[in-house]
Coordinates of C-alpha atoms and ligand atoms in Angstrom, one line a residue:
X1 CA -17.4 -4.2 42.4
X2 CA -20.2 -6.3 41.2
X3 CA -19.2 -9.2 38.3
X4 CA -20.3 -8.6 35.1
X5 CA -23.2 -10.8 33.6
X6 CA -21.7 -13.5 32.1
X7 CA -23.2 -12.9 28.5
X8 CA -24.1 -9.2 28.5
X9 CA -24.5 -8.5 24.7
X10 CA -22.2 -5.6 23.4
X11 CA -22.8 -3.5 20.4
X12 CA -20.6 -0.9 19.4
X13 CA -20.7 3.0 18.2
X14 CA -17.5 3.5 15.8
X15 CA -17.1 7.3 15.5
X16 CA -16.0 8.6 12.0
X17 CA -17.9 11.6 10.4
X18 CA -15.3 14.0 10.8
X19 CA -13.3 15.2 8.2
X20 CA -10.1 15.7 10.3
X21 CA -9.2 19.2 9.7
X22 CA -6.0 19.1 11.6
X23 CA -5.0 16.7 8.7
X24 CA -4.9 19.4 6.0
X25 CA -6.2 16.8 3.5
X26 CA -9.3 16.6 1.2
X27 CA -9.3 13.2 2.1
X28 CA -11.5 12.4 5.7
X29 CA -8.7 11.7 8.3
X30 CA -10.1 8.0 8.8
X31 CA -9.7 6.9 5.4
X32 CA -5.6 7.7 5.9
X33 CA -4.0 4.4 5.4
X34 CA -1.8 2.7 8.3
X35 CA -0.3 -0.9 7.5
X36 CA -2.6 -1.1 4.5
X37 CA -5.9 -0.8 6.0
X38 CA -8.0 3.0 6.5
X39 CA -7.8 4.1 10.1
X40 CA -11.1 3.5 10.9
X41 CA -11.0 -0.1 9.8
X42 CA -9.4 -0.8 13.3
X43 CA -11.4 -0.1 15.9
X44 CA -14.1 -1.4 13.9
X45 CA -12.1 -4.8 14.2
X46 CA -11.5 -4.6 17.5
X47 CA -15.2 -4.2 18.4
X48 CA -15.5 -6.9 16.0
X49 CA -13.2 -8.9 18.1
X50 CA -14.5 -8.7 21.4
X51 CA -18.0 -9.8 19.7
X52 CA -19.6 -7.0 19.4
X53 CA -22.6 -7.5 17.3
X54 CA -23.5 -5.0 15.5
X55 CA -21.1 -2.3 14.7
X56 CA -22.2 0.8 13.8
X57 CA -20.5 2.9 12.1
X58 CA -21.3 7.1 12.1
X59 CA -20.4 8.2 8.6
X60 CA -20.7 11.9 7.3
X61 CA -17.9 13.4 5.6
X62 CA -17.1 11.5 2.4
X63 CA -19.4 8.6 4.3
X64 CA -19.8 6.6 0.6
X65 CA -15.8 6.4 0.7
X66 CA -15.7 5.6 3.9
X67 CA -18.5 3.0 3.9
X68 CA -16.9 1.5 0.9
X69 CA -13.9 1.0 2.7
X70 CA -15.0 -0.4 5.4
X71 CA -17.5 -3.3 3.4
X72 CA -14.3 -4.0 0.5
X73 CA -11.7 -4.4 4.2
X74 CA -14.3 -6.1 6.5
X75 CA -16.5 -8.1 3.8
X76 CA -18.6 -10.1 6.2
X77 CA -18.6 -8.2 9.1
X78 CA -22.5 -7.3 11.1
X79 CA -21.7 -3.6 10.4
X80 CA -24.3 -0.8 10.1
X81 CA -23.7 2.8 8.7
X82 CA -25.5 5.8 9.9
X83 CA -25.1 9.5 8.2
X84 CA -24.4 12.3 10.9
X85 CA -25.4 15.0 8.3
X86 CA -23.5 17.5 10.0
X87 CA -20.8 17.3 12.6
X88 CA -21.9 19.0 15.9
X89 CA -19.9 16.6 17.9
X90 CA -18.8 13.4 19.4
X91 CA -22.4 13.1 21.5
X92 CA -24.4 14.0 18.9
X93 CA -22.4 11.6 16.6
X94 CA -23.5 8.8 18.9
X95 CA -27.1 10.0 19.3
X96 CA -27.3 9.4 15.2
X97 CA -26.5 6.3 16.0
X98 CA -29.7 5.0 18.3
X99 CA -31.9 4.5 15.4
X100 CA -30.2 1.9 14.4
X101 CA -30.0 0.3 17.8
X102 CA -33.0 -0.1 18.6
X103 CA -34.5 -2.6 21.0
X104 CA -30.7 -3.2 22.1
X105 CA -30.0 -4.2 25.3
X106 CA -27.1 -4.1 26.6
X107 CA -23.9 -2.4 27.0
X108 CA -23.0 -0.2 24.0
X109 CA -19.0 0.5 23.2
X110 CA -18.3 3.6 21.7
X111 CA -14.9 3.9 19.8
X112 CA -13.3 6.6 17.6
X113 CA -12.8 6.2 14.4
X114 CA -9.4 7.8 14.4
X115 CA -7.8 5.3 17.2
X116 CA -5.8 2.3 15.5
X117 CA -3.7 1.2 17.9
X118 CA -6.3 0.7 20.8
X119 CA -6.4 -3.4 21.4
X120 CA -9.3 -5.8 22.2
X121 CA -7.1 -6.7 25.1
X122 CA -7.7 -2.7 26.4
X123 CA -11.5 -2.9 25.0
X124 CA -12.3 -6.1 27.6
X125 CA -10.0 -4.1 30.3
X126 CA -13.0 -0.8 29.8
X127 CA -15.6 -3.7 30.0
X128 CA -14.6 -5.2 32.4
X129 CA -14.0 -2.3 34.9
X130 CA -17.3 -0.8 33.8
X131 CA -19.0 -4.1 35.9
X132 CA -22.4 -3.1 36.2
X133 CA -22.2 0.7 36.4
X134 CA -23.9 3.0 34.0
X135 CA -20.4 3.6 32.0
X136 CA -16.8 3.3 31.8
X137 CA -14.5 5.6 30.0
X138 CA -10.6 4.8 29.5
X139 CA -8.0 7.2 30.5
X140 CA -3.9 7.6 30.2
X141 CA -1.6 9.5 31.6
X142 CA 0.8 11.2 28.8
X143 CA 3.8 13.1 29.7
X144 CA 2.0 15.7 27.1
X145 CA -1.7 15.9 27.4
X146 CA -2.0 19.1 24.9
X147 CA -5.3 18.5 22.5
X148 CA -6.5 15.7 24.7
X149 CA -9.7 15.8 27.3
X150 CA -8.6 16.6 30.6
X151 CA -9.8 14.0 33.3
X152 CA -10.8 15.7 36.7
X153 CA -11.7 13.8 39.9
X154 CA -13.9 14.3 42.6
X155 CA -12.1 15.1 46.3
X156 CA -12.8 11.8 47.5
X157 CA -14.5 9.8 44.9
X158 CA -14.5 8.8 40.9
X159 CA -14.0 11.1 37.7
X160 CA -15.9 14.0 38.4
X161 CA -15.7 15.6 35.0
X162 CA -13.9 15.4 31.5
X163 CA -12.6 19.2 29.9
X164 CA -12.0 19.9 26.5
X165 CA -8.5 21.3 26.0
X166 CA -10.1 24.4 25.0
X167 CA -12.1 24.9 27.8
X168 CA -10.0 24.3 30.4
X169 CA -8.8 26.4 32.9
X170 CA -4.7 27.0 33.7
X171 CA -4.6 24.7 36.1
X172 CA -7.0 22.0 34.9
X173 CA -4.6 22.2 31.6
X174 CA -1.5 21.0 33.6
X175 CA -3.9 17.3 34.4
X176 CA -1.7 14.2 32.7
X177 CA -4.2 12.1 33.3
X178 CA -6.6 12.3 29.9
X179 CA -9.7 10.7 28.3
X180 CA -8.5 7.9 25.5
X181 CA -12.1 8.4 24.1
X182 CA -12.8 5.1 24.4
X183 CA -16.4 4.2 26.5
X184 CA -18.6 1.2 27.8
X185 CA -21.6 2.5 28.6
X186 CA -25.3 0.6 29.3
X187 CA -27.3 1.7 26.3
X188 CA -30.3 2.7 28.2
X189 CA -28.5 5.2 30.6
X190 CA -26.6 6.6 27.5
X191 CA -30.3 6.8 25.6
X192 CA -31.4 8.7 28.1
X193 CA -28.3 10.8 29.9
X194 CA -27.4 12.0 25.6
X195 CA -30.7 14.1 25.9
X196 CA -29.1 16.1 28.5
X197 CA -26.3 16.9 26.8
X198 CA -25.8 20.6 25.7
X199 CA -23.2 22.5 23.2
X200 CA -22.8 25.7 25.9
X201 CA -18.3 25.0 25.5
X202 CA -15.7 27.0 23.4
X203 CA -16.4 24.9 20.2
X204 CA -20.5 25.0 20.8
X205 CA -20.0 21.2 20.4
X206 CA -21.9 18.8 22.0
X207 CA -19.6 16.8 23.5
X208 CA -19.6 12.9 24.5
X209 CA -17.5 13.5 27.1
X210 CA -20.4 15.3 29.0
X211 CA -21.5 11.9 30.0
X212 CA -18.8 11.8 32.5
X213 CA -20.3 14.7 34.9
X214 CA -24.0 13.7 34.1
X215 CA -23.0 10.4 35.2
X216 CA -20.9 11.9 38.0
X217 CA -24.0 13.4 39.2
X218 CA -26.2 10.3 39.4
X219 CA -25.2 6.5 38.7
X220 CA -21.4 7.5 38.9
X221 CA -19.0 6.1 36.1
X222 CA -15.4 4.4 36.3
X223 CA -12.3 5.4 35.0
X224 CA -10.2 2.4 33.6
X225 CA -6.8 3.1 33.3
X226 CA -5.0 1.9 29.5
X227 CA -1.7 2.1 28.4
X228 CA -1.2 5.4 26.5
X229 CA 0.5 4.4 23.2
X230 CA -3.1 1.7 22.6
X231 CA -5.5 4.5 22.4
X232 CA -3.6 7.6 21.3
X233 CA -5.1 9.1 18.8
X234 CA -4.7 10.3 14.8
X235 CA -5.1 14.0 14.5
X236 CA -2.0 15.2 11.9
X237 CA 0.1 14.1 9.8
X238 CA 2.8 13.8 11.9
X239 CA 0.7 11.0 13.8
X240 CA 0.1 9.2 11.4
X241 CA 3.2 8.8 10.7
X242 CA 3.9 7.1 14.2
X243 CA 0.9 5.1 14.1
X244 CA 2.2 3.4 11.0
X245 CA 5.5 3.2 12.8
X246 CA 3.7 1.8 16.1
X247 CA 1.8 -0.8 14.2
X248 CA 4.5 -2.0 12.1
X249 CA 6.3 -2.7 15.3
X250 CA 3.5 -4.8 16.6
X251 CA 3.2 -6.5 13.4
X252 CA 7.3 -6.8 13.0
X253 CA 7.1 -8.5 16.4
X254 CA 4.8 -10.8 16.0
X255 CA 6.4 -12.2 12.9
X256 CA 9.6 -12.7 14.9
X257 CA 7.6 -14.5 17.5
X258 CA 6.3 -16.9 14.9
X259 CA 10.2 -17.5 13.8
X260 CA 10.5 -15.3 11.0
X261 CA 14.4 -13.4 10.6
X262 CA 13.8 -9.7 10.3
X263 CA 17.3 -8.4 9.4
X264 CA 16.6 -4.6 10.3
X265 CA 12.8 -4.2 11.9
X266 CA 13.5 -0.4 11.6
X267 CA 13.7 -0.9 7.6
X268 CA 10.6 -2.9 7.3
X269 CA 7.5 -2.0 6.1
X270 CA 4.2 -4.9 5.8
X271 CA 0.7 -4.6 6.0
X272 CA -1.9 -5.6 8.2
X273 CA -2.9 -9.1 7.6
X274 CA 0.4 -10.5 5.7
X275 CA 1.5 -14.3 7.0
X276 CA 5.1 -15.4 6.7
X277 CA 6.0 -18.7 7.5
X278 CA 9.0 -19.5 10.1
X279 CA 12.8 -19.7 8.6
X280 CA 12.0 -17.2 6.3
X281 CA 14.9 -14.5 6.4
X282 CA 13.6 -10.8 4.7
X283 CA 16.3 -8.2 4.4
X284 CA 16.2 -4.8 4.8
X285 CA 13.9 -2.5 2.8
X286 CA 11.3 -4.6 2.3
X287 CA 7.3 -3.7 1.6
X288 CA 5.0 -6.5 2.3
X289 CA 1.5 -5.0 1.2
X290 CA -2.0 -6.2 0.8
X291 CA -2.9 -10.1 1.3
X292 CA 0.9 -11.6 1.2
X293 CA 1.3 -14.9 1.9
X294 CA 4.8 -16.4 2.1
X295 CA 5.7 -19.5 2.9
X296 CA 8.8 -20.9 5.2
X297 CA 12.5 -21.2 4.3
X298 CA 12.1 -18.3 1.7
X299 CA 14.4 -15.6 1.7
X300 CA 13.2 -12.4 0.5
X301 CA 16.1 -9.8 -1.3
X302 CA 16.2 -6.8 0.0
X303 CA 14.1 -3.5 -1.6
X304 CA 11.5 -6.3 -2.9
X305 CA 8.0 -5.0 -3.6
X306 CA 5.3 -7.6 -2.7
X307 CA 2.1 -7.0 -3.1
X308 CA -0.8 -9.4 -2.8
X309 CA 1.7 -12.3 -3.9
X310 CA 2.0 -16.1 -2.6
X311 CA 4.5 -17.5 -2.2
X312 CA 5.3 -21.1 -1.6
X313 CA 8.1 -22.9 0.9
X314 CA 12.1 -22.2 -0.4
X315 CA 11.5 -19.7 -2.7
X316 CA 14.2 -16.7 -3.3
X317 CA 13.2 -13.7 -4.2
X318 CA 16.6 -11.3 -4.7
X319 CA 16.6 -8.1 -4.4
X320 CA 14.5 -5.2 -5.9
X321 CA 11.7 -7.0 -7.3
X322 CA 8.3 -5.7 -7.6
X323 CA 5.6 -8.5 -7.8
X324 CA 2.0 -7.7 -7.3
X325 CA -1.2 -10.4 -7.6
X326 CA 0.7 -13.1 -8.5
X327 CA 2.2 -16.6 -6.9
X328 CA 5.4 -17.9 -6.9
X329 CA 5.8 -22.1 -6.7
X330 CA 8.2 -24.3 -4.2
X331 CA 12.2 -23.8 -4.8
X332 CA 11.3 -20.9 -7.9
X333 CA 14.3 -18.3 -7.9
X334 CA 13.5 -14.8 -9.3
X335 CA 15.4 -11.7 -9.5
X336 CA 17.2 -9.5 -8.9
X337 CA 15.0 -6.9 -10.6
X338 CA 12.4 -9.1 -11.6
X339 CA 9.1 -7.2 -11.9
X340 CA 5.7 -9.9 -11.9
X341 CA 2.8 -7.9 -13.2
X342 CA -1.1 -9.5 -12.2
X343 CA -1.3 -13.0 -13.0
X344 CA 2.1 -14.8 -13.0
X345 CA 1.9 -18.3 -12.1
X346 CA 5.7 -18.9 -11.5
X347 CA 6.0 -23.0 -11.2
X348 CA 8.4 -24.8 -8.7
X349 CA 11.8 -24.2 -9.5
X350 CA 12.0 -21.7 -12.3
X351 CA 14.3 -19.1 -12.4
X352 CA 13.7 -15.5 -13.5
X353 CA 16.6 -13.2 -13.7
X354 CA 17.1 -9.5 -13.8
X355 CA 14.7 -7.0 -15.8
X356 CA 12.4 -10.1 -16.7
X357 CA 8.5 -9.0 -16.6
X358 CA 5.7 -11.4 -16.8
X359 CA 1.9 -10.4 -17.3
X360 CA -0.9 -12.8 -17.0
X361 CA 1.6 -16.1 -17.8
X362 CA 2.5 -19.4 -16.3
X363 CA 6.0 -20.7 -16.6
X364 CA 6.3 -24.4 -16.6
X365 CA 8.2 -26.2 -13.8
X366 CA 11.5 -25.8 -14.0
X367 CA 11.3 -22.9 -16.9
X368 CA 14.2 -20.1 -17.2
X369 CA 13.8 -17.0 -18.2
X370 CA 17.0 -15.5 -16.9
X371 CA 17.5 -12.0 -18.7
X372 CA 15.9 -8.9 -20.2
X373 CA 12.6 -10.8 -21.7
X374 CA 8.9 -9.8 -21.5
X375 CA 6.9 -12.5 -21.8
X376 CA 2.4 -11.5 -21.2
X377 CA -0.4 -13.5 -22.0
X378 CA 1.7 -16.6 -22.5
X379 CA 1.6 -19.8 -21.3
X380 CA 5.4 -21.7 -21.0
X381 CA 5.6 -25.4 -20.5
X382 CA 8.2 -27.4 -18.4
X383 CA 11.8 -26.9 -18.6
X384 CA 11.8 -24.4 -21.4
X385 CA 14.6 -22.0 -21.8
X386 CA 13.6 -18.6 -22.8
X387 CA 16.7 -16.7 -24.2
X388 CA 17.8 -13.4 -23.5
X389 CA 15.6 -10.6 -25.1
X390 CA 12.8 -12.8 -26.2
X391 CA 9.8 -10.5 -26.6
X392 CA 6.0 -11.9 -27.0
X393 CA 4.1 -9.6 -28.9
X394 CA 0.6 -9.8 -27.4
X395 CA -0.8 -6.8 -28.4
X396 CA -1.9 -5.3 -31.9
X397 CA -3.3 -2.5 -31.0
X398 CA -6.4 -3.6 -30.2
X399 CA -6.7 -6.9 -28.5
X400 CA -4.0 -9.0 -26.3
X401 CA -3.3 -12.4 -27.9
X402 CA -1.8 -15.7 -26.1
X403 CA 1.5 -17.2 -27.0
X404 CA 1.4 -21.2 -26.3
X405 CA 5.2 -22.5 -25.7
X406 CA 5.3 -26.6 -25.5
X407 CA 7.1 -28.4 -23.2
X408 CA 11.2 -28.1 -23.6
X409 CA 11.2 -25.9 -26.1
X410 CA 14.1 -23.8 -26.5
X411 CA 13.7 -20.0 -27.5
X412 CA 17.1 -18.8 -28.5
X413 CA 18.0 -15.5 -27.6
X414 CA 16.7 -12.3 -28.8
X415 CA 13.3 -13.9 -30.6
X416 CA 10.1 -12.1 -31.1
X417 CA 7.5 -14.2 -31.0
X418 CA 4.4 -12.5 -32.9
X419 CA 1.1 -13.2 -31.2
X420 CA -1.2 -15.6 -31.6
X421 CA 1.4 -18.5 -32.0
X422 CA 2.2 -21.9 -30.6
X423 CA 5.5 -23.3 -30.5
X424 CA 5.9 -26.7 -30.0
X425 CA 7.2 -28.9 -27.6
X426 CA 10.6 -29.7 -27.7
X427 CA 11.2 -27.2 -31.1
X428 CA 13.9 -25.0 -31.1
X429 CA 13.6 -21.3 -32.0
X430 CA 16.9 -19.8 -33.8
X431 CA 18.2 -16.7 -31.7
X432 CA 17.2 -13.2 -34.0
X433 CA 14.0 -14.8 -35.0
X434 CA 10.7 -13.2 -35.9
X435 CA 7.9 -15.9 -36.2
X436 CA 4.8 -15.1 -37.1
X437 CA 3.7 -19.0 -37.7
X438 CA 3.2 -21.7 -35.3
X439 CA 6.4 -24.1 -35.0
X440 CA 5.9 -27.7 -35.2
X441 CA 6.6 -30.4 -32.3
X442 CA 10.7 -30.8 -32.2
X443 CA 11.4 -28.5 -35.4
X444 CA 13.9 -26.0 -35.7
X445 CA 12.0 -22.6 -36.8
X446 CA 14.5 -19.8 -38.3
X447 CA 12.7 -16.3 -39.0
X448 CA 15.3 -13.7 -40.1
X449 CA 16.9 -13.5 -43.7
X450 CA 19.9 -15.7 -44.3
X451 CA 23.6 -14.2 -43.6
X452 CA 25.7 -13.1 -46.5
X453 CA 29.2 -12.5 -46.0
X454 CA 31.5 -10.3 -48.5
X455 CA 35.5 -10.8 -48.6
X456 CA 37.9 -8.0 -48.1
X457 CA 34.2 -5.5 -48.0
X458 CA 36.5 -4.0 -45.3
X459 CA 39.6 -3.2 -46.8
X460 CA 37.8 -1.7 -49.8
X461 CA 35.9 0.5 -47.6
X462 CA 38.7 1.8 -45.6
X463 CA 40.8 2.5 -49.6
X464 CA 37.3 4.6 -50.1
X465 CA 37.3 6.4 -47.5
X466 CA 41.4 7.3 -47.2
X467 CA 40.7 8.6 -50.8
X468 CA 37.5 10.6 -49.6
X469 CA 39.4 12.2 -47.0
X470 CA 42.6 13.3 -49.2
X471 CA 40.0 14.8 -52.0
X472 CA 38.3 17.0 -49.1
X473 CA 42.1 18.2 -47.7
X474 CA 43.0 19.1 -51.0
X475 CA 39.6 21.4 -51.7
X476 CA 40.4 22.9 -48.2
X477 CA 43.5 24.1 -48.6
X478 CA 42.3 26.0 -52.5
X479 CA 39.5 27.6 -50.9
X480 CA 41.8 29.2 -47.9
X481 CA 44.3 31.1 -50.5
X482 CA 43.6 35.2 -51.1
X483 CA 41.3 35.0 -54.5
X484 CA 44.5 37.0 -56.2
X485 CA 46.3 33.9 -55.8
X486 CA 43.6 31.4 -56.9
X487 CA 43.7 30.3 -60.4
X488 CA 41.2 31.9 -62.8
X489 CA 40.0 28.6 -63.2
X490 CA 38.9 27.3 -59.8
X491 CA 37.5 31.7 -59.4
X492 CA 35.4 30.8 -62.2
X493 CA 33.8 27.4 -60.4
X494 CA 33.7 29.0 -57.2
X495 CA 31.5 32.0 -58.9
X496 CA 29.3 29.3 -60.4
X497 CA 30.6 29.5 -64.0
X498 CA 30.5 26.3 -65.5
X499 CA 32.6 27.5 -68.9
X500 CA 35.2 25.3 -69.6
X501 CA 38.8 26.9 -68.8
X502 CA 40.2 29.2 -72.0
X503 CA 42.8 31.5 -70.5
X504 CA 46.0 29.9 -69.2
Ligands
UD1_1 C1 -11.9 13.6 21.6 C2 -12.5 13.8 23.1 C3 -11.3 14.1 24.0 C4 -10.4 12.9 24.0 C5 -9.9 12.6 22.6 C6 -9.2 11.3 22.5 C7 -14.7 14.9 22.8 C8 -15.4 16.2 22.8 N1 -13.4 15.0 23.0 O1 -11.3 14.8 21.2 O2 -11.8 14.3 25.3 O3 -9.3 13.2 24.8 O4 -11.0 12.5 21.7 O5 -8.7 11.0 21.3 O6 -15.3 13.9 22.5 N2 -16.5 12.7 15.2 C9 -17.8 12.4 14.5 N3 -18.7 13.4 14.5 C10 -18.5 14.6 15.1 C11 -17.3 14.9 15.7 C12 -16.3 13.9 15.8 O7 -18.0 11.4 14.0 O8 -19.4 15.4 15.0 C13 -15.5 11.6 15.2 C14 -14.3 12.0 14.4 O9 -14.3 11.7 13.1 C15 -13.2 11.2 15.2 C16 -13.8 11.0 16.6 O10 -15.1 11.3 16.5 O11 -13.0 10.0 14.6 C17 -13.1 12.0 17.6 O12 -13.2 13.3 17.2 P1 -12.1 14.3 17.3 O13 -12.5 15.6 16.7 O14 -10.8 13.8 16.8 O15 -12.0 14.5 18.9 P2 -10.8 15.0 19.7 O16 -10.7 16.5 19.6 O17 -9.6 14.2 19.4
CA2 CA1 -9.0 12.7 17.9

């Protein structure tokens, strides 16, 4: 087989206009989430990977979303997005393409949109095989082809022909051997061999995988063999669901490689792109989502919720929190149930106990806030203690106001501190308070109404209430007797009269 050139250029075709009916969704099938990223996003990094310059992208179905997508995930990626108005096919998916290829020469990947797993490793394998012939497809063998292209080769030769599921006769259905729909082809043969290409099938489709008999019949083309899980595709629901598992495999493994502790793998969910550093132990139950970054030595409790977080070296995070868009400082200790809304700073070596929230606030080296406290908009300097149930109120209504806390400050427990205020370094805040005023530098700030206490109030009150009790008895037991036996008198008040008494 003759060696590739050196520096052929590569462009690629990512195919994604369909809606993916077999997904019973509104939502196209590509913009289905696995590991945090939309299906399509994949391939399209892939490509990307094996320098593929530029990446088009065939959008059509919901093609702003998916566009979208794709820009917000790959922000400075050479991509291009082409609208296939209508979906007639994989070939003519491809053939919307060529515009936007123009003048490119060279060899022209074509991927589908709706195949995550697939590895650059298996990309350069297609390339590589392909040589110098007019195109290269990838193929597996699967215990259970059903749904998948059927790959049929010539007596004494190459692939011969791809056929659809659906058009495929008894015995061509019982091939294991199937098309990954992954290609290399050299984009002038595949300009010119897509012309041929009809829709005469069951689905009156035209179909990419026509390019295997036209090239059969001229140039020839070369089946590269990939392992199966790499290029299966998404079709339902049910797949999905194992490409998520797949990929969190591959992602759970390479963690472990780089020396973090995975308690249960299996009970483990994290997104594409997190970092965790080595000696890092995460229990079970754990969601790692978005742009993570977690440093080493950290321990991470399990049911924890972490979403776009950093997280600095020696850090514990107990179990069951929920922090999103926030970072967490060297040696800080938070939880259990500790939930960090967008913008916590959490300094090195705080501790944040259970049910404390914090919302756009920076806690002071060394702060505590160890119990049942909200505390938003609010800046808390070094070493302050924040009591149990202290309560910033940020918002009137209309507009969010910042509370300033100085430098060892203690906030006794239970204080609601009234937005806008500053409390001053080193000043004590009595626990039950209600401030409304700034607190001075080192004072003592009391805001709740002084404490009477009454002698014996509780011995009276229980005399009081014996008494109440007997008077109600004795009422009871009048009203009960036949009115024959009832005194004139008490007939007379229970028939409303309110004559005094005259017959005795
Ligand atoms: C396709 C192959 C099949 C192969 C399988 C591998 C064809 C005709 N069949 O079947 O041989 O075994 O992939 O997974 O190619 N798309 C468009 N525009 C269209 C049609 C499809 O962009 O007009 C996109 C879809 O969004 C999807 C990809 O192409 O991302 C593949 O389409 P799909 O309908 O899933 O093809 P399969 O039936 O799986
Ligand atoms: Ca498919």
């Amino acid at each position: 087989m003759p060696k590739p050139r050196r520096h052929t250029p590569t462009a690629a075709i990512v195919l994604a206009a369909g809606k993916g009916t077999r997904m019973k969704t509104r939502r196209a099938k590509v913009l289905h989430e696995v590991c945090g990223r939309p299906l399509a996003y994949f391939p399209v990094k892939r490509a990307l990977e094996v320098e593929a310059d530029p990446v088009v992208v065939v959008v059509g179905y919901q093609a702003e979303e998916v566009e979208a997508a794709l820009r917000l995930h790959l922000p400075d990626a050479p991509l291009r997005f082409v609208l296939q108005k209508e979906q007639l096919g994989t070939a003519h998916a491809v053939l919307s393409a060529r515009a936007a290829l123009r003048g490119f020469d060279g060899q022209i990947l074509i991927l589908s949109g709706d195949a995550p797993l697939i590895t650059a490793e298996t990309l350069r394998t297609v390339i590589e095989k392909r040589g110098r012939s007019a195109l290269g497809f990838a193929t597996m063998l699967l215990e259970n082809p059903t749904g998948y292209g059927r790959v049929v080769h010539a007596p004494h030769g190459g692939p011969a022909l791809v056929v659809e599921e659906k058009d495929a006769a008894p015995e061509e259905r019982t091939i294991k051997e199937v098309n990954a729909g992954l290609y290399c082809a050299d984009a002038a043969f595949l300009w010119k061999t897509l012309g041929r290409v009809g829709a005469k099938n069951a689905q009156r489709e035209f179909y990419l995988t026509d390019l295997v008999a036209l090239a059969a019949e001229g140039p020839g083309a070369i089946a590269a063999r990939v392992m199966p899980l790499e290029a299966t595709g998404v079709n339902d629901q049910e797949e999905l669901s194992l490409a998520a598992r797949a990929m969190t495999r591959h992602i759970s493994q390479a963690l472990m490689k780089a020396g973090v502790t995975l308690e249960d793998p299996e009970r483990f969910d994290c997104d594409d792109g997190v970092e965790v550093g080595a000696d890092t132990v995460i229990e079970p139950s754990v969601r790692l989502r978005g742009r993570t970054r977690i440093g080493s030595g950290c321990r991470i409790g399990q049911g924890s919720i972490l979403k776009d977080m950093t997280v600095a070296d020696g850090v514990v995070v107990n179990p069951y929190c929920v922090c999103e868009s926030s970072s967490i400082e060297r040696a800080a200790l938070v939880g259990p149930f500790t939930r960090l809304r967008p913008g916590a700073e959490v300094g090195e070596g705080v501790h944040l106990g259970n049910f404390v929230e914090l919302k756009k606030t920076r806690m002071g080296k060394g702060a505590k806030a160890n119990h049942l406290t909200y505390l938003g908009d609010a800046t808390v300097g070094a070493g302050v203690n924040v009591g149990c149930g202290t309560v910033t109120c940020n918002y009137d209504g209309e507009k969010k106001h910042p509370t300033t806390i100085g430098d060892g400050a203690f906030i006794g427990s239970d204080a609601i501190l009234v937005a806008p205020i500053t409390i001053g370094d080193g000043a004590y805040v009595a626990a039950g308070s209600t401030l409304t005023e700034d607190v001075p530098p080192g004072a003592l700030a009391l805001g709740r109404s002084r404490q009477v206490n009454k002698e014996g109030w509780a011995a009276g009150r229980k005399a009081a209430k014996e008494t109440a009790v007997k008077e109600a008895k004795a009422k009871r037991a009048d009203g009960a007797r036949p009115r024959e036996e009832r005194p004139v008198e008490s007939r007379r008040k229970s028939a409303g009269n309110a004559r005094s008494p005259t017959l005795a």
